[in-house]
Short mmCIF file of C-alpha atoms in Angstrom, two decimals:
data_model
loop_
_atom_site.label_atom_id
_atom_site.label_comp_id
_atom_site.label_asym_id
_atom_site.label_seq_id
_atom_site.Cartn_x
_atom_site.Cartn_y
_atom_site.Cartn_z
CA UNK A 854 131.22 160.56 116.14
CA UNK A 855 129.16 158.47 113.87
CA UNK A 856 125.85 156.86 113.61
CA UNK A 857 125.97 152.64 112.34
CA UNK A 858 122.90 151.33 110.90
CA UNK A 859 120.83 154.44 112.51
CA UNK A 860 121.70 152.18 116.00
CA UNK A 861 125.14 152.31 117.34
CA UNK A 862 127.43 155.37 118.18
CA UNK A 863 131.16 155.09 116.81
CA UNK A 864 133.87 157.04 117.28
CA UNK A 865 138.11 156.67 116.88
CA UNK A 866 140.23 156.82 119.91
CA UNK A 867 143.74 156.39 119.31
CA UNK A 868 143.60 154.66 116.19
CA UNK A 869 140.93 152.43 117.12
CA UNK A 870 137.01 151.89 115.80
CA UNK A 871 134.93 152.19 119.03
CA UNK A 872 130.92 151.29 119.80
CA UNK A 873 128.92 153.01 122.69
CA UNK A 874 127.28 150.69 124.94
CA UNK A 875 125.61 151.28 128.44
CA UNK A 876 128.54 151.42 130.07
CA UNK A 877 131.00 152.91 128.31
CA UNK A 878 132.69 151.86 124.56
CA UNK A 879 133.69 148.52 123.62
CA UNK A 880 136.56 148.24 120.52
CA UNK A 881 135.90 146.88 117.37
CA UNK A 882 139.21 145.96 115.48
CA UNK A 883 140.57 148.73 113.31
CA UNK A 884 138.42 148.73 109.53
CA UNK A 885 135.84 146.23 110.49
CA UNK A 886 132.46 147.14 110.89
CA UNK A 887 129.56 145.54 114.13
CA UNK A 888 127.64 142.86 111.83
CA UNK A 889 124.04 143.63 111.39
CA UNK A 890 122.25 140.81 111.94
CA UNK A 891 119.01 142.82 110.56
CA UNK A 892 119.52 145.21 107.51
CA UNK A 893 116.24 145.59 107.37
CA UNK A 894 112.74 144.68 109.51
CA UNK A 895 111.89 141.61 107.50
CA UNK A 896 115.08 139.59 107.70
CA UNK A 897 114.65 136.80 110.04
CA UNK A 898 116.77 133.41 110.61
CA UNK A 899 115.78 130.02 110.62
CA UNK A 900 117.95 127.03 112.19
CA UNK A 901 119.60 124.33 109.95
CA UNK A 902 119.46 121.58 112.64
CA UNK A 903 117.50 120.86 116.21
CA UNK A 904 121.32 119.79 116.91
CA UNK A 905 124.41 121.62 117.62
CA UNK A 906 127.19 121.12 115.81
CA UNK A 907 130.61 119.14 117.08
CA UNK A 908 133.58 121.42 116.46
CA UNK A 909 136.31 119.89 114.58
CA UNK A 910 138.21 119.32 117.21
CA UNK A 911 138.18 118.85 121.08
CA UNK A 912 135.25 117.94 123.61
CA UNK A 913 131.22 118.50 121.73
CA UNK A 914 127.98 118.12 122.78
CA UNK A 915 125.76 115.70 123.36
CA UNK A 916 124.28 113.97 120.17
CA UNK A 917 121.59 111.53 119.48
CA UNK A 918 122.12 107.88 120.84
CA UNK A 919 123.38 106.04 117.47
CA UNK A 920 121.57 103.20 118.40
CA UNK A 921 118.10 104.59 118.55
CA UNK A 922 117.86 106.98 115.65
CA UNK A 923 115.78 110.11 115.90
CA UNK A 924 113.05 111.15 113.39
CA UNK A 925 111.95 114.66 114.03
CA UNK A 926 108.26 116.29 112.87
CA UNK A 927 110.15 118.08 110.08
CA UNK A 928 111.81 114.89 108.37
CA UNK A 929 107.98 113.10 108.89
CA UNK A 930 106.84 115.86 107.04
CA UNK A 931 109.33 115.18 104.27
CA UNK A 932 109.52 111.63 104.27
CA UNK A 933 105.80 110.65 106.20
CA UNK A 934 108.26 108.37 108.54
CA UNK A 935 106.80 108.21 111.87
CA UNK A 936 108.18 110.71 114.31
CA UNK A 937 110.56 110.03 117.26
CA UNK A 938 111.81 111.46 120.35
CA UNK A 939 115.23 112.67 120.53
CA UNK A 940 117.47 110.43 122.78
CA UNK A 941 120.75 111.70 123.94
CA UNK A 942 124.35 109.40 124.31
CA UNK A 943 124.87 108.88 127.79
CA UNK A 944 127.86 107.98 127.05
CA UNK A 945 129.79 111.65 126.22
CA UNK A 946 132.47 111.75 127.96
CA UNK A 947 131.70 115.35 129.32
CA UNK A 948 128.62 114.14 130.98
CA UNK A 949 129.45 113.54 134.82
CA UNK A 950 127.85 110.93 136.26
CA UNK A 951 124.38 112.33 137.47
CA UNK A 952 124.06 114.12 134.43
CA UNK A 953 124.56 111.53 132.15
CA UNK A 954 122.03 109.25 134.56
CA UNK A 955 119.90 112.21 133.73
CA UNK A 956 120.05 111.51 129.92
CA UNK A 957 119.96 107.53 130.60
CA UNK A 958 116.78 107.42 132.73
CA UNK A 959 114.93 109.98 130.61
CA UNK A 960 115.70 107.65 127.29
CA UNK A 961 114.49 104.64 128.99
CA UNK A 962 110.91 106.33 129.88
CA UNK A 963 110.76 107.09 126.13
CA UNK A 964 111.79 103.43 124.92
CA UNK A 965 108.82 102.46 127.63
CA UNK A 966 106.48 104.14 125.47
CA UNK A 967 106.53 107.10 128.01
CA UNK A 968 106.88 110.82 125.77
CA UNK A 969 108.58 113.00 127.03
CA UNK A 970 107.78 116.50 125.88
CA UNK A 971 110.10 119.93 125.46
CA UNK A 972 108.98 122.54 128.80
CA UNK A 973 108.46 124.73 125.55
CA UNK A 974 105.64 123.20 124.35
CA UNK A 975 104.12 123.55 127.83
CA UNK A 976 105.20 127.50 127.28
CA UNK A 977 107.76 127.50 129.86
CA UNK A 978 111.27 129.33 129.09
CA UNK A 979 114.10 127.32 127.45
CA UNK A 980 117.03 128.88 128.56
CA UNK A 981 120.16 130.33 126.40
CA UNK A 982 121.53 127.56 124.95
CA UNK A 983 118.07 125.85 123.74
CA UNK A 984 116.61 129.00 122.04
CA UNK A 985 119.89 129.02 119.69
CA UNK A 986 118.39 125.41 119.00
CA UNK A 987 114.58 126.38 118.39
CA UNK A 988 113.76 128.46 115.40
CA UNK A 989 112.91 126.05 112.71
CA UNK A 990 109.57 126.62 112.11
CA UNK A 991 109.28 130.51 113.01
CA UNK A 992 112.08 132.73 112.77
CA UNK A 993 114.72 134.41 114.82
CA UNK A 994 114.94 138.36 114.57
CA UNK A 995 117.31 140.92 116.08
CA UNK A 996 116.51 144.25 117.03
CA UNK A 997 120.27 145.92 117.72
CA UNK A 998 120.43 149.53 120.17
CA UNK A 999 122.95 151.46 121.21
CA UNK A 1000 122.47 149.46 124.44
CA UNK A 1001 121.06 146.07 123.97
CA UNK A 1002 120.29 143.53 121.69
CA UNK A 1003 117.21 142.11 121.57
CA UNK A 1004 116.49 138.39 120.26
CA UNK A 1005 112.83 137.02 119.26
CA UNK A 1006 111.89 133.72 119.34
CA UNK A 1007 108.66 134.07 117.35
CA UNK A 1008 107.60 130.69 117.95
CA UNK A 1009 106.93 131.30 121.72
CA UNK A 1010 107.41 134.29 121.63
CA UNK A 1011 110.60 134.45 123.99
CA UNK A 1012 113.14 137.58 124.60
CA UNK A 1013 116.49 137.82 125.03
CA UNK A 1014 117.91 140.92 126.23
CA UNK A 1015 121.77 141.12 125.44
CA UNK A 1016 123.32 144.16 127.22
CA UNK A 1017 126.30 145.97 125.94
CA UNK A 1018 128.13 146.49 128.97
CA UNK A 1019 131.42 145.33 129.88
CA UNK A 1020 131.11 143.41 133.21
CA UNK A 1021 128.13 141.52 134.90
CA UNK A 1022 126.64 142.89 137.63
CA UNK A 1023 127.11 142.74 141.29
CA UNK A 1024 124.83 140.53 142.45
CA UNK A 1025 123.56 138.46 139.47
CA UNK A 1026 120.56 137.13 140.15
CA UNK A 1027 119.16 133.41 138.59
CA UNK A 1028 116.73 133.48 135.79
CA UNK A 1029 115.32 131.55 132.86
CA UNK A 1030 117.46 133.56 130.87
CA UNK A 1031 120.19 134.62 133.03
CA UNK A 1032 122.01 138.27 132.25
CA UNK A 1033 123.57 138.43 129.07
CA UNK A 1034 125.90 140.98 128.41
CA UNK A 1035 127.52 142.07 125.00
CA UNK A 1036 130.26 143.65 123.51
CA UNK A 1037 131.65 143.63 119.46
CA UNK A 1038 135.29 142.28 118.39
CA UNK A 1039 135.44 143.49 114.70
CA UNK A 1040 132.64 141.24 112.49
CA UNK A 1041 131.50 139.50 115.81
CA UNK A 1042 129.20 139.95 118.92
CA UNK A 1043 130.29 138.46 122.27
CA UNK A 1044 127.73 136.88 124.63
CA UNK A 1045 128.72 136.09 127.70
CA UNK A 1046 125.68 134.70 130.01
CA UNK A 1047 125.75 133.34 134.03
CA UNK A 1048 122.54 133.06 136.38
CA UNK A 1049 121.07 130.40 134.18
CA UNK A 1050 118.19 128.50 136.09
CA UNK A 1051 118.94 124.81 136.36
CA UNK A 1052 115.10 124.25 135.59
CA UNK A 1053 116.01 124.46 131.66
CA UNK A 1054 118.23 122.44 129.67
CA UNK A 1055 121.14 122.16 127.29
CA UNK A 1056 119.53 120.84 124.60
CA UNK A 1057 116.69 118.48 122.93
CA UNK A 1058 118.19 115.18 124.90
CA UNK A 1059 117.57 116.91 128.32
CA UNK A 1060 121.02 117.05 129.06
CA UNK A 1061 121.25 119.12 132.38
CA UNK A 1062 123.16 121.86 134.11
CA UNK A 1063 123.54 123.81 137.44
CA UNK A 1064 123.58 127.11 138.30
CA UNK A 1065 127.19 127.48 137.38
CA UNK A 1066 126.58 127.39 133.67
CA UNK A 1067 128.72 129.82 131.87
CA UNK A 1068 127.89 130.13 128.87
CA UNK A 1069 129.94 132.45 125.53
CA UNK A 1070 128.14 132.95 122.64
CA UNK A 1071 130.04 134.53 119.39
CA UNK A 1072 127.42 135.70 116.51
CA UNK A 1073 128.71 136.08 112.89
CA UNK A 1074 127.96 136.44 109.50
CA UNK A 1075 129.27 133.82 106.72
CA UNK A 1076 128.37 133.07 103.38
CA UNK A 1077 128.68 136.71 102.28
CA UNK A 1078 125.52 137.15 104.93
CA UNK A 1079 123.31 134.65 103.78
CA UNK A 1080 124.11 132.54 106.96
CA UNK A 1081 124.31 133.34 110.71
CA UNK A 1082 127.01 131.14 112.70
CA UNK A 1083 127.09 130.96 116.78
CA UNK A 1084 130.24 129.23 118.12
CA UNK A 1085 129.16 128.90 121.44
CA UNK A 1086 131.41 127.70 124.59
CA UNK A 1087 130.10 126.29 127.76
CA UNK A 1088 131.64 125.54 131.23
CA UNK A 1089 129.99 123.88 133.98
CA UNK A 1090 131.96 122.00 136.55
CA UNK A 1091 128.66 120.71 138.78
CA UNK A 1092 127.51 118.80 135.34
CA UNK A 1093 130.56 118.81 132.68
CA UNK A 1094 133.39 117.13 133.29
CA UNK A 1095 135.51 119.84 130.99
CA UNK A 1096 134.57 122.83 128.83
CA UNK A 1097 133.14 122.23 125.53
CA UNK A 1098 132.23 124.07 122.31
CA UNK A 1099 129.20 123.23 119.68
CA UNK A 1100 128.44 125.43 116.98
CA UNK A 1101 125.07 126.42 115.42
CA UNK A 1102 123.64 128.01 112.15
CA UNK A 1103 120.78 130.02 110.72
CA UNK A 1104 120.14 130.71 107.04
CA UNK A 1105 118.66 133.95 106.03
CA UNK A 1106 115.33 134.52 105.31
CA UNK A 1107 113.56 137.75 104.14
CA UNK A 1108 109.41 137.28 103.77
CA UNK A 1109 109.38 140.28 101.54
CA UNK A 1110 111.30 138.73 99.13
CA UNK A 1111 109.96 135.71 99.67
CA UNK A 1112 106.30 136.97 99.29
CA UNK A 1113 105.10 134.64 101.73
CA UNK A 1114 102.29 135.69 103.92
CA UNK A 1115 103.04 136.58 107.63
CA UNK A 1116 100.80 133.18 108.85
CA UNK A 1117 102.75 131.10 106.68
CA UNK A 1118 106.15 131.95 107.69
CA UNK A 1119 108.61 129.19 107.28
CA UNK A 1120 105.54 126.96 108.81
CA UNK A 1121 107.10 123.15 108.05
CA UNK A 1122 103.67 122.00 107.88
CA UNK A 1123 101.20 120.35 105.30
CA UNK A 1124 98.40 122.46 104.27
CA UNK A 1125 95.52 119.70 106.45
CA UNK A 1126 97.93 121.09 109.60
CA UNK A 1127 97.54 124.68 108.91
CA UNK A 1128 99.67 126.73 110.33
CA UNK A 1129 101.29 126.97 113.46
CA UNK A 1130 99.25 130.06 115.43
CA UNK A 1131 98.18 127.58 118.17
CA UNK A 1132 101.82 127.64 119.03
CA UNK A 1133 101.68 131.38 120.59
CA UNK A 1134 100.95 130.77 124.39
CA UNK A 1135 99.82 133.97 125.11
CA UNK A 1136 96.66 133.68 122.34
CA UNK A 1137 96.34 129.80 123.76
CA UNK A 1138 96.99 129.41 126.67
CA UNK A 1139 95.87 125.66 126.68
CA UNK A 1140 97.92 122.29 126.73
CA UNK A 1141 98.37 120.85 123.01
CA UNK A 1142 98.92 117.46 125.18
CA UNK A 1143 95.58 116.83 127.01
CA UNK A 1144 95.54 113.45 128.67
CA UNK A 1145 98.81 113.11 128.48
CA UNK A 1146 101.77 113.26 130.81
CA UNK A 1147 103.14 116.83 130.42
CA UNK A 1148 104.58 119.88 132.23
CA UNK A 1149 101.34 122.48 133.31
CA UNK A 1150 100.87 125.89 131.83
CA UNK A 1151 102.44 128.90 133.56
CA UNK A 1152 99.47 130.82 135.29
CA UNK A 1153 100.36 134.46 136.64
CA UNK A 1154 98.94 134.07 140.23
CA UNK A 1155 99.05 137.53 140.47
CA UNK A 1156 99.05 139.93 137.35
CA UNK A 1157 101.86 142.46 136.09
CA UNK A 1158 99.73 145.16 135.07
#
């Protein structure tokens, strides 16, 4: 047996590389090694888009309405254009009907001068498949164990717990997150995630699911390392009308190197704005949207500790 990255147990078993997860070992192809996604404690990743990405081929995500184009905070802050809401297609064919009525009537409330803000800026969860979409102005770390993988969301601060284990359990129960479980195929870690609560969405354009999302996320390194790619797949026959695929990716970022200090990490902002701290709910617990139409704060009505 062998130790990876001071994290992960290997061994060889008949002629094949094998990791130790919580229950049991999951093969890695013959000569290729788990990716490490943190070499070191100040790597982090930052998002190239808001978006996913359409896959070269075959049924994509939802993408901004081409006749209402979106200008996010981070292009006003290059270009000083003023800022948009993002407005989904209806018209994606893998929208079934209520979900792309969904997409339709939350556009038109925009277009009426009505915002409509993320949940996350109201500190609620996001769900799986709209953290891949949120670190662009904090980063993304991993922490990887011998039994889980951990992904921050510095931003808001949200977890994901990815366990390596090699079936779901029993009785999954829904959550903001679902359960996430893990395994490695050579260069590549495996997501595979049910028990997703319908109260999040897919993306930015509000696109909705059920509580039959499935969704398979496959993390690996490109670019000799300097970029993370996520090919993820989703299936959801009470709001898709077929499986799709999207892709995402993160470019590397290292503060250390970078010599940037810890409050000004990646922080797309102009130095009147400051930076970002108000954004960690826990140390504000406040609305940034006061007088305006937005989701409440979560309150604890009765305390963990």
């Amino acid at each position: 047996m062998s130790r990876y990255a001071g994290n992960f147990t290997t061994g060889v078993l008949a002629g094949a590389v094998y990791l130790a997860g919580s229950s049991g070992f999951s093969a890695i192809a013959e000569g290729a090694s788990p990716p490490d996604f943190a070499p070191n404690p100040s790597v982090g990743w930052f998002a190239y888009s808001r978006e996913f990405i359409p896959p070269r081929s075959g049924a994509g995500p939802v993408r901004q309405d081409p006749a209402h184009p979106h200008v996010s905070n981070d292009d006003f802050r290059v270009t000083g254009r003023q800022p948009t809401f993002a407005m989904g297609d209806p018209d994606n064919p893998i929208l079934k009907p209520w979900a792309a009525e969904k997409i339709r009537k939350r556009n038109e409330l925009i277009l009426a001068g009505k915002p409509d803000f993320s949940p996350h800026a109201s500190c609620w969860p996001i769900g799986v498949t709209q953290f891949l979409l949120s670190p662009m102005t904090r980063p993304l770390y991993f922490v990887q164990g011998p039994r889980e993988v951990v992904m921050i969301l510095t931003s808001f601060n949200d977890v994901r717990r990815i366990y390596l284990a090699d079936k779901h359990s029993a009785n999954v129960k829904t959550s903001w997150y679902g359960e996430s479980i893990g395994h490695y195929e050579g260069d590549t870690l495996v997501v595979d995630t049910i028990g997703l609560d319908d109260r999040t969405f897919i993306d930015g354009f509000g696109t909705p699911h059920t509580k039959e999302l499935h969704v398979i996320e496959r993390f690996h390194l490109i670019d000799g390392g300097e970029t993370l790619e996520v090919n993820v797949h989703l299936e959801d026959p009470g709001a898709f009308t077929m499986p799709w695929d999207a892709i995402q990716r993160y470019r590397l970022f290292e503060a250390a190197v970078a010599k940037i200090p810890v409050e000004r990490l990646a922080v797309l902002a102009t130095p009147a704005e400051g930076p970002l701290t108000e954004a960690i709910c826990a140390e504000n617990p406040n609305s940034f949207f006061a007088g305006q139409p937005a989701m409440p704060i979560p309150q604890a009505v009765v305390p963990d500790f």
